[in-house]
Amino acid sequence: QVQLVESGGGLVQAGGSLRLSCATSGFTFEKFAIGWVRQAPGKEREGIICVSHSAPATYYIETAKSRFTISRDNAKTSVSLQLNNLRPEDAGTYYCALRYPDGNDCPSPRFGAVYDVWGRGTQVTVSS
């Protein structure tokens, strides 16, 4: 059974940092791309970033490029998302996700939030 479990969310002041983690199981981790998606209250989910096994990270929102970093650990079958210089507008539920079974590559920009398997999410709150 494919499973994704996020952790690391919390409350942080604007300008602060958080490190989110996504623990995975049930599939051949090194072959799949893993993405992070967030959803703010009252808004649609938006793709943030994705990492595959063989290419640089794919960013889906411009504001993440200078502040967020994704990394993967094939030995631990986990993916991390480092969030720096957080802003109030970054608040929301953060999900890790993958396309399964055909998910070797990250989604194209138009489909940055389109995945088949999702974790339950971790909450990020940013105070101003």
Short mmCIF file of C-alpha atoms in Angstrom, two decimals:
data_model
loop_
_atom_site.label_atom_id
_atom_site.label_comp_id
_atom_site.label_asym_id
_atom_site.label_seq_id
_atom_site.Cartn_x
_atom_site.Cartn_y
_atom_site.Cartn_z
CA GLN A 1 0.00 0.00 0.00
CA VAL A 2 1.41 3.33 -1.04
CA GLN A 3 1.59 5.73 1.90
CA LEU A 4 2.84 9.24 2.44
CA VAL A 5 3.06 10.86 5.87
CA GLU A 6 3.96 14.50 6.37
CA SER A 7 5.41 16.05 9.50
CA GLY A 8 7.18 19.19 10.65
CA GLY A 9 4.47 21.79 10.37
CA GLY A 10 3.82 24.33 13.08
CA LEU A 11 3.50 27.97 14.04
CA VAL A 12 6.29 30.34 13.05
CA GLN A 13 6.74 34.07 12.88
CA ALA A 14 7.10 35.81 9.55
CA GLY A 15 10.69 35.50 8.41
CA GLY A 16 11.13 32.20 10.20
CA SER A 17 11.82 28.72 8.86
CA LEU A 18 10.35 25.25 8.98
CA ARG A 19 11.49 21.92 7.65
CA LEU A 20 8.75 19.58 6.48
CA SER A 21 9.29 15.89 5.98
CA CYS A 22 7.46 13.29 3.94
CA ALA A 23 7.96 9.67 4.93
CA THR A 24 6.97 7.20 2.26
CA SER A 25 6.37 3.47 1.90
CA GLY A 26 4.81 0.90 -0.38
CA PHE A 27 6.54 1.71 -3.67
CA THR A 28 10.00 1.83 -5.25
CA PHE A 29 10.90 5.25 -3.95
CA GLU A 30 13.94 5.98 -6.09
CA LYS A 31 11.93 5.66 -9.30
CA PHE A 32 9.24 8.18 -8.47
CA ALA A 33 8.93 11.95 -8.41
CA ILE A 34 7.54 13.44 -5.21
CA GLY A 35 5.84 16.81 -5.05
CA TRP A 36 4.65 19.25 -2.42
CA VAL A 37 1.32 20.98 -2.72
CA ARG A 38 -0.27 23.47 -0.37
CA GLN A 39 -3.78 24.65 0.26
CA ALA A 40 -4.70 27.86 2.02
CA PRO A 41 -8.12 28.20 3.64
CA GLY A 42 -10.75 28.92 1.03
CA LYS A 43 -8.35 28.45 -1.85
CA GLU A 44 -7.54 25.70 -4.29
CA ARG A 45 -4.52 23.50 -3.92
CA GLU A 46 -1.42 24.81 -5.66
CA GLY A 47 1.69 22.93 -6.59
CA ILE A 48 4.84 24.27 -4.98
CA ILE A 49 7.75 22.10 -6.01
CA CYS A 50 8.62 18.59 -7.14
CA VAL A 51 11.74 16.45 -7.27
CA SER A 52 12.33 13.43 -9.47
CA HIS A 53 15.08 10.87 -9.27
CA SER A 54 17.07 12.28 -12.15
CA ALA A 55 16.42 15.97 -12.66
CA PRO A 56 16.69 19.26 -10.78
CA ALA A 57 13.72 20.40 -8.77
CA THR A 58 10.72 21.76 -10.61
CA TYR A 59 9.17 24.87 -9.10
CA TYR A 60 5.53 25.75 -9.73
CA ILE A 61 5.31 29.07 -7.93
CA GLU A 62 7.73 31.92 -8.46
CA THR A 63 7.88 32.99 -4.84
CA ALA A 64 9.23 29.61 -3.79
CA LYS A 65 12.34 29.70 -5.92
CA SER A 66 14.42 31.83 -3.59
CA ARG A 67 12.98 30.53 -0.31
CA PHE A 68 12.05 26.85 -0.54
CA THR A 69 14.32 23.89 -1.15
CA ILE A 70 13.38 20.27 -1.73
CA SER A 71 15.60 17.28 -1.14
CA ARG A 72 15.19 13.54 -1.22
CA ASP A 73 16.88 10.76 0.67
CA ASN A 74 16.59 7.49 -1.23
CA ALA A 75 18.04 5.49 1.65
CA LYS A 76 15.35 6.75 4.02
CA THR A 77 12.65 6.93 1.30
CA SER A 78 11.80 10.43 2.42
CA VAL A 79 11.56 13.90 0.98
CA SER A 80 12.11 17.15 2.83
CA LEU A 81 10.94 20.66 2.11
CA GLN A 82 12.91 23.49 3.68
CA LEU A 83 10.83 26.63 4.04
CA ASN A 84 12.79 29.83 4.68
CA ASN A 85 11.75 33.44 5.12
CA LEU A 86 8.14 32.43 5.56
CA ARG A 87 5.39 34.91 4.90
CA PRO A 88 1.80 34.99 6.21
CA GLU A 89 0.59 34.10 2.71
CA ASP A 90 2.56 30.83 2.92
CA ALA A 91 0.19 29.54 5.60
CA GLY A 92 -1.90 26.51 4.82
CA THR A 93 -1.90 22.75 4.76
CA TYR A 94 1.12 21.27 3.06
CA TYR A 95 0.82 17.90 1.34
CA CYS A 96 3.35 15.61 -0.25
CA ALA A 97 2.08 13.61 -3.17
CA LEU A 98 3.02 11.44 -6.11
CA ARG A 99 1.58 10.22 -9.35
CA TYR A 100 1.11 6.48 -9.27
CA PRO A 101 1.82 4.17 -10.98
CA ASP A 102 3.21 6.38 -13.77
CA GLY A 103 5.07 9.01 -11.81
CA ASN A 104 8.72 8.94 -12.81
CA ASP A 105 8.72 12.59 -13.78
CA CYS A 106 7.35 15.71 -12.14
CA PRO A 107 4.12 17.12 -13.54
CA SER A 108 4.30 19.85 -16.13
CA PRO A 109 3.65 23.37 -14.77
CA ARG A 110 0.04 23.30 -15.87
CA PHE A 111 -0.57 20.22 -13.73
CA GLY A 112 1.58 21.05 -10.74
CA ALA A 113 -1.11 20.02 -8.24
CA VAL A 114 -2.34 16.92 -10.05
CA TYR A 115 -1.32 13.77 -8.21
CA ASP A 116 -2.82 10.37 -7.50
CA VAL A 117 -1.66 9.63 -3.96
CA TRP A 118 -1.63 12.15 -1.14
CA GLY A 119 -0.55 12.35 2.45
CA ARG A 120 -2.88 13.77 5.08
CA GLY A 121 -1.02 17.05 5.24
CA THR A 122 0.76 19.12 7.85
CA GLN A 123 -0.34 22.56 8.93
CA VAL A 124 1.87 25.62 8.54
CA THR A 125 0.85 28.80 10.32
CA VAL A 126 2.77 32.04 9.89
CA SER A 127 2.13 34.96 12.21
CA SER A 128 2.80 38.50 11.07
#
